[in-house]
PDB file of C-alpha atoms in Angstrom:
ATOM      1  CA  UNK A   1     -53.777 -19.213  43.958  1.00  0.00           C
ATOM      2  CA  UNK A   2     -53.532 -22.548  45.751  1.00  0.00           C
ATOM      3  CA  UNK A   3     -54.440 -25.746  43.951  1.00  0.00           C
ATOM      4  CA  UNK A   4     -56.438 -28.396  45.742  1.00  0.00           C
ATOM      5  CA  UNK A   5     -54.776 -31.744  45.468  1.00  0.00           C
ATOM      6  CA  UNK A   6     -56.748 -34.873  44.720  1.00  0.00           C
ATOM      7  CA  UNK A   7     -57.074 -37.276  47.624  1.00  0.00           C
ATOM      8  CA  UNK A   8     -54.848 -40.303  47.161  1.00  0.00           C
ATOM      9  CA  UNK A   9     -56.548 -43.640  46.615  1.00  0.00           C
ATOM     10  CA  UNK A  10     -55.250 -46.136  49.151  1.00  0.00           C
ATOM     11  CA  UNK A  11     -56.471 -49.273  47.396  1.00  0.00           C
ATOM     12  CA  UNK A  12     -56.409 -50.160  43.745  1.00  0.00           C
ATOM     13  CA  UNK A  13     -59.667 -50.291  41.868  1.00  0.00           C
ATOM     14  CA  UNK A  14     -60.294 -51.887  38.505  1.00  0.00           C
ATOM     15  CA  UNK A  15     -62.728 -51.065  35.728  1.00  0.00           C
ATOM     16  CA  UNK A  16     -63.588 -52.630  32.411  1.00  0.00           C
ATOM     17  CA  UNK A  17     -63.357 -50.916  29.050  1.00  0.00           C
ATOM     18  CA  UNK A  18     -64.830 -51.481  25.615  1.00  0.00           C
ATOM     19  CA  UNK A  19     -62.973 -51.970  22.332  1.00  0.00           C
ATOM     20  CA  UNK A  20     -62.492 -48.208  21.964  1.00  0.00           C
ATOM     21  CA  UNK A  21     -60.805 -47.960  25.371  1.00  0.00           C
ATOM     22  CA  UNK A  22     -63.776 -46.178  26.947  1.00  0.00           C
ATOM     23  CA  UNK A  23     -65.484 -47.287  30.162  1.00  0.00           C
ATOM     24  CA  UNK A  24     -67.584 -50.334  29.291  1.00  0.00           C
ATOM     25  CA  UNK A  25     -71.170 -49.252  28.483  1.00  0.00           C
ATOM     26  CA  UNK A  26     -72.733 -52.051  30.563  1.00  0.00           C
ATOM     27  CA  UNK A  27     -70.016 -53.018  33.058  1.00  0.00           C
ATOM     28  CA  UNK A  28     -69.105 -49.450  34.019  1.00  0.00           C
ATOM     29  CA  UNK A  29     -68.379 -49.836  37.720  1.00  0.00           C
ATOM     30  CA  UNK A  30     -65.351 -50.102  39.976  1.00  0.00           C
ATOM     31  CA  UNK A  31     -64.203 -53.498  41.194  1.00  0.00           C
ATOM     32  CA  UNK A  32     -62.077 -54.135  44.275  1.00  0.00           C
ATOM     33  CA  UNK A  33     -59.935 -56.749  42.543  1.00  0.00           C
ATOM     34  CA  UNK A  34     -58.892 -57.762  39.064  1.00  0.00           C
ATOM     35  CA  UNK A  35     -60.459 -61.178  39.637  1.00  0.00           C
ATOM     36  CA  UNK A  36     -63.876 -59.671  40.462  1.00  0.00           C
ATOM     37  CA  UNK A  37     -63.718 -57.477  37.360  1.00  0.00           C
ATOM     38  CA  UNK A  38     -62.846 -60.400  35.103  1.00  0.00           C
ATOM     39  CA  UNK A  39     -65.555 -62.602  36.645  1.00  0.00           C
ATOM     40  CA  UNK A  40     -68.171 -59.905  35.961  1.00  0.00           C
ATOM     41  CA  UNK A  41     -66.919 -59.564  32.394  1.00  0.00           C
ATOM     42  CA  UNK A  42     -67.062 -63.327  31.809  1.00  0.00           C
ATOM     43  CA  UNK A  43     -70.617 -63.542  33.155  1.00  0.00           C
ATOM     44  CA  UNK A  44     -71.647 -60.729  30.826  1.00  0.00           C
ATOM     45  CA  UNK A  45     -69.964 -62.408  27.829  1.00  0.00           C
ATOM     46  CA  UNK A  46     -71.858 -65.627  28.593  1.00  0.00           C
ATOM     47  CA  UNK A  47     -75.174 -63.763  28.872  1.00  0.00           C
ATOM     48  CA  UNK A  48     -74.495 -62.078  25.527  1.00  0.00           C
ATOM     49  CA  UNK A  49     -73.754 -65.433  23.888  1.00  0.00           C
ATOM     50  CA  UNK A  50     -70.197 -64.357  23.057  1.00  0.00           C
ATOM     51  CA  UNK A  51     -68.682 -67.312  24.891  1.00  0.00           C
ATOM     52  CA  UNK A  52     -70.165 -70.720  25.585  1.00  0.00           C
ATOM     53  CA  UNK A  53     -70.199 -71.538  29.288  1.00  0.00           C
ATOM     54  CA  UNK A  54     -68.857 -75.002  28.351  1.00  0.00           C
ATOM     55  CA  UNK A  55     -65.831 -73.566  26.500  1.00  0.00           C
ATOM     56  CA  UNK A  56     -62.406 -74.503  27.822  1.00  0.00           C
ATOM     57  CA  UNK A  57     -60.401 -71.981  29.834  1.00  0.00           C
ATOM     58  CA  UNK A  58     -58.212 -70.970  26.900  1.00  0.00           C
ATOM     59  CA  UNK A  59     -61.205 -70.094  24.712  1.00  0.00           C
ATOM     60  CA  UNK A  60     -62.905 -68.249  27.578  1.00  0.00           C
ATOM     61  CA  UNK A  61     -59.792 -66.118  28.134  1.00  0.00           C
ATOM     62  CA  UNK A  62     -59.460 -65.512  24.387  1.00  0.00           C
ATOM     63  CA  UNK A  63     -63.020 -64.186  24.151  1.00  0.00           C
ATOM     64  CA  UNK A  64     -62.526 -62.099  27.277  1.00  0.00           C
ATOM     65  CA  UNK A  65     -59.378 -60.540  25.806  1.00  0.00           C
ATOM     66  CA  UNK A  66     -61.137 -59.829  22.503  1.00  0.00           C
ATOM     67  CA  UNK A  67     -64.112 -58.027  23.990  1.00  0.00           C
ATOM     68  CA  UNK A  68     -63.062 -56.381  27.251  1.00  0.00           C
ATOM     69  CA  UNK A  69     -60.136 -54.218  28.338  1.00  0.00           C
ATOM     70  CA  UNK A  70     -59.027 -53.502  31.908  1.00  0.00           C
ATOM     71  CA  UNK A  71     -57.867 -50.354  33.684  1.00  0.00           C
ATOM     72  CA  UNK A  72     -56.446 -49.923  37.191  1.00  0.00           C
ATOM     73  CA  UNK A  73     -56.639 -46.849  39.404  1.00  0.00           C
ATOM     74  CA  UNK A  74     -53.466 -45.052  40.429  1.00  0.00           C
ATOM     75  CA  UNK A  75     -52.753 -43.482  43.826  1.00  0.00           C
ATOM     76  CA  UNK A  76     -53.434 -40.038  42.296  1.00  0.00           C
ATOM     77  CA  UNK A  77     -56.924 -41.073  41.167  1.00  0.00           C
ATOM     78  CA  UNK A  78     -56.155 -41.515  37.465  1.00  0.00           C
ATOM     79  CA  UNK A  79     -56.686 -44.701  35.447  1.00  0.00           C
ATOM     80  CA  UNK A  80     -53.958 -46.730  33.743  1.00  0.00           C
ATOM     81  CA  UNK A  81     -54.627 -49.316  31.070  1.00  0.00           C
ATOM     82  CA  UNK A  82     -53.586 -52.830  31.976  1.00  0.00           C
ATOM     83  CA  UNK A  83     -54.858 -54.343  28.757  1.00  0.00           C
ATOM     84  CA  UNK A  84     -56.729 -53.114  25.700  1.00  0.00           C
ATOM     85  CA  UNK A  85     -59.671 -55.122  24.378  1.00  0.00           C
ATOM     86  CA  UNK A  86     -58.469 -57.156  21.416  1.00  0.00           C
ATOM     87  CA  UNK A  87     -54.999 -57.773  22.883  1.00  0.00           C
ATOM     88  CA  UNK A  88     -54.512 -61.498  22.456  1.00  0.00           C
ATOM     89  CA  UNK A  89     -51.367 -62.033  24.565  1.00  0.00           C
ATOM     90  CA  UNK A  90     -53.320 -61.575  27.818  1.00  0.00           C
ATOM     91  CA  UNK A  91     -52.316 -64.249  30.314  1.00  0.00           C
ATOM     92  CA  UNK A  92     -50.390 -66.219  27.743  1.00  0.00           C
ATOM     93  CA  UNK A  93     -47.882 -68.687  29.099  1.00  0.00           C
ATOM     94  CA  UNK A  94     -44.272 -68.646  28.047  1.00  0.00           C
ATOM     95  CA  UNK A  95     -42.218 -65.884  26.485  1.00  0.00           C
TER      96      UNK A  95
END
């Protein structure tokens, strides 16, 4: 019996996850870049009142990291976690 191989994905896609690591219940779509995914997540957080639109960048990133995780597609079509929701070292400066 021959197995059909999955078509390889030529570009990376990104998706957002919830605190349980599942596809986000509201933001469950594929984004063409990490930046677009994070922008969509930040807009949603603002609409939910989870972050004040006047908050400084550090606080905005902290709230983003608390509430939303990120996954990236692999060439084989699987998803790999880049960051779990609640992981506070996201984009931290220094070592």
